[in-house]
C-alpha positions as CSV (number, residue, x, y, z in Angstrom):
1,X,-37.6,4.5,47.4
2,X,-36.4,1.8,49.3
3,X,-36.4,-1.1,46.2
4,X,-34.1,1.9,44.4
5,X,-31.8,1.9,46.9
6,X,-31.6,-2.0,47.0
7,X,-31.3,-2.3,43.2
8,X,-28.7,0.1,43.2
9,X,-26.9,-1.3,45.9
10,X,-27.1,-5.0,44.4
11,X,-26.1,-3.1,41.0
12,X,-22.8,-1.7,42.6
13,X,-21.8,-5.0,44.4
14,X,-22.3,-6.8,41.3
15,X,-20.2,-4.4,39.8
16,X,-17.3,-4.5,41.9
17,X,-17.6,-7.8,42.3
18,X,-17.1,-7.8,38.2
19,X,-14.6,-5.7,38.3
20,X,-12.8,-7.8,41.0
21,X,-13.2,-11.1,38.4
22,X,-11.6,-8.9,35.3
23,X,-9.1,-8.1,37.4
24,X,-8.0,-11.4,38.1
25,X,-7.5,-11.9,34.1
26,X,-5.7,-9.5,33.2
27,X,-2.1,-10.5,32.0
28,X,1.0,-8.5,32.8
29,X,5.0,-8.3,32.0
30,X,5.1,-9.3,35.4
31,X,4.1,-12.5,34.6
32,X,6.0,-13.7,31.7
33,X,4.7,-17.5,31.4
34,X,1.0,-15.6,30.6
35,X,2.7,-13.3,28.0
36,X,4.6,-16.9,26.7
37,X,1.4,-18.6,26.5
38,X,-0.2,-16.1,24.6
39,X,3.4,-16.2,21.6
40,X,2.7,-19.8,21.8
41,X,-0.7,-19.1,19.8
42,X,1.1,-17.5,17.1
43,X,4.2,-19.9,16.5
44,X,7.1,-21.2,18.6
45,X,8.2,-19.7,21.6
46,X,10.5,-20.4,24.8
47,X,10.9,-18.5,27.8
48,X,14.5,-17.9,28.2
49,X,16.5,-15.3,30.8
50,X,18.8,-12.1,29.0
51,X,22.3,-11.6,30.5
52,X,20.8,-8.8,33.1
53,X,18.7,-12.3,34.8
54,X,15.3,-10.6,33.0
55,X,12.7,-12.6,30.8
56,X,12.8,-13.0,27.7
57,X,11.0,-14.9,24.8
58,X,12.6,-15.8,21.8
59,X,9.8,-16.9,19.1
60,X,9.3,-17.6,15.7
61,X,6.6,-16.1,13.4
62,X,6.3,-16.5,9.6
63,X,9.4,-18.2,9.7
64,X,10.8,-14.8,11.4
65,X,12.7,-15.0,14.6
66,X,12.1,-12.9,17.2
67,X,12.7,-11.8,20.7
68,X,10.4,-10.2,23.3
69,X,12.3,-8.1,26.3
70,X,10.7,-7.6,29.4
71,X,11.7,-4.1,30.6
72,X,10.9,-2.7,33.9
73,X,12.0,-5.6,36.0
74,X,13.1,-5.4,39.8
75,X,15.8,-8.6,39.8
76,X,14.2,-10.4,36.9
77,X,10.3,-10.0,38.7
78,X,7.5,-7.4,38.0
79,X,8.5,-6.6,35.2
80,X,6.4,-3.9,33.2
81,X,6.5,-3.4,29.4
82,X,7.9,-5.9,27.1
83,X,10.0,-5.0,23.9
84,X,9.1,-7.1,20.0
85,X,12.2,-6.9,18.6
86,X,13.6,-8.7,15.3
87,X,16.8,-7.8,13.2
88,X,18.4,-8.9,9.6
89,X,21.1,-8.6,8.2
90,X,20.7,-6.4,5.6
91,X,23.3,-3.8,4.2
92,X,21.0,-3.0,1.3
93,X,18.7,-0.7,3.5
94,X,18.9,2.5,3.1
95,X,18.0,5.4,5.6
96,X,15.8,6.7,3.5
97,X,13.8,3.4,3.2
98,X,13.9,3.1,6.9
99,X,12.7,6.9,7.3
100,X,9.8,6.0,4.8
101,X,9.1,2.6,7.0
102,X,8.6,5.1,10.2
103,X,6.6,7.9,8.2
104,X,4.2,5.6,6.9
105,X,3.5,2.9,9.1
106,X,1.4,3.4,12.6
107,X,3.2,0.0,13.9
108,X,6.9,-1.2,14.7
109,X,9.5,1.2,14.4
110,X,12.8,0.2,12.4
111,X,16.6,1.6,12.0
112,X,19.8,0.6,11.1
113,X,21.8,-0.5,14.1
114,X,25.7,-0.2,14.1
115,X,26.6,-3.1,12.2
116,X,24.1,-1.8,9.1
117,X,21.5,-4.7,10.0
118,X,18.1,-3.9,10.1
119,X,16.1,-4.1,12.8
120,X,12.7,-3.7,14.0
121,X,11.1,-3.1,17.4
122,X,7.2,-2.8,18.8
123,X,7.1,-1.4,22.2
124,X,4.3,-2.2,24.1
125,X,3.4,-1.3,28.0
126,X,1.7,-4.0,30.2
127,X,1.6,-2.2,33.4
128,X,-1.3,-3.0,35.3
129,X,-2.2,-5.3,32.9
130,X,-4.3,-5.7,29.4
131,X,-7.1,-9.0,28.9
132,X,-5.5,-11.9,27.1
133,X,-8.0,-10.8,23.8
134,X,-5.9,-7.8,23.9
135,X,-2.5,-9.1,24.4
136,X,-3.3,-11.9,21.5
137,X,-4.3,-8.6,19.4
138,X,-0.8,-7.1,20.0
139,X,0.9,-10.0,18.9
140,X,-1.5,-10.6,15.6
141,X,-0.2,-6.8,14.8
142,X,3.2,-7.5,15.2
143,X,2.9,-10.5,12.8
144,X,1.4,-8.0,10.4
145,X,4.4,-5.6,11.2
146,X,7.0,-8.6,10.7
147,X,5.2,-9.4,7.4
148,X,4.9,-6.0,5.6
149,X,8.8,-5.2,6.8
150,X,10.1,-8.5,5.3
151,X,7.7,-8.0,2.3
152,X,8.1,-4.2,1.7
153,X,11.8,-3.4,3.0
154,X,13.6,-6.8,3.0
């Protein structure tokens, strides 16, 4: 009974202690040059500050511009979602295309912003953090989103 006891005791150190370690990796809005170095796998990118004093990353994917906005801040820090977000200028888009764009696909949601460009956005919530493999897996589906948009609707 006793050597249970250890082993489970040794088992649930172990474990937190695990847990402990992941923790540590996890990457968050709140730390933009993590979310940077991860855009910097898929293309250009610069960290760069919006005209509230938040991060932002402007990027370049397939020859696509982009921007990711950190939302959530307290005075620029801790931040906690970030915002994919490209736009064209585009005035043959229809509503209805952009209505078909939204019904059919499970990724990035477009519209027509007030100037007819059209525009595409990819929320995404980092609170507490995700593991870099995940982050770099929301990034690789936004370059598919950024592909079938300028292939399908552009």
């Amino acid at each position: 009974m006793m050597r249970i006891r250890g082993l489970l005791t040794a088992g649930l150190v172990a474990a937190l202690w695990c847990g402990g370690a992941l923790a540590r990796d996890l990457v968050s809005a709140a730390d933009p040059e993590a979310v940077l170095t991860v855009a910097k796998g898929f293309g250009s990118a610069e960290l760069q500050t919006d005209s509230v004093g938040d991060p932002r990353i402007r990027g370049r994917m397939f020859g696509v511009i982009y921007l990711v906005t950190f939302y959530g801040c307290d005075d620029g820090k801790d931040c906690k979602d970030i915002l994919f977000y490209a736009g064209w200028e585009q005035p043959g888009l229809t509503l209805e295309d952009v209505n078909r764009w939204n019904r059919d696909k499970r990724f990035g949601k477009a519209y027509i912003d007030d100037e007819g460009d059209a525009v595409l956005e990819f929320a995404v919530n980092l609170n507490y953090g995700v593991t870099p493999r995940n982050l770099e897996d929301t990034f690789d589906w936004w370059g598919v989103v950024l592909r079938e948009f300028r292939e399908e609707m552009l």
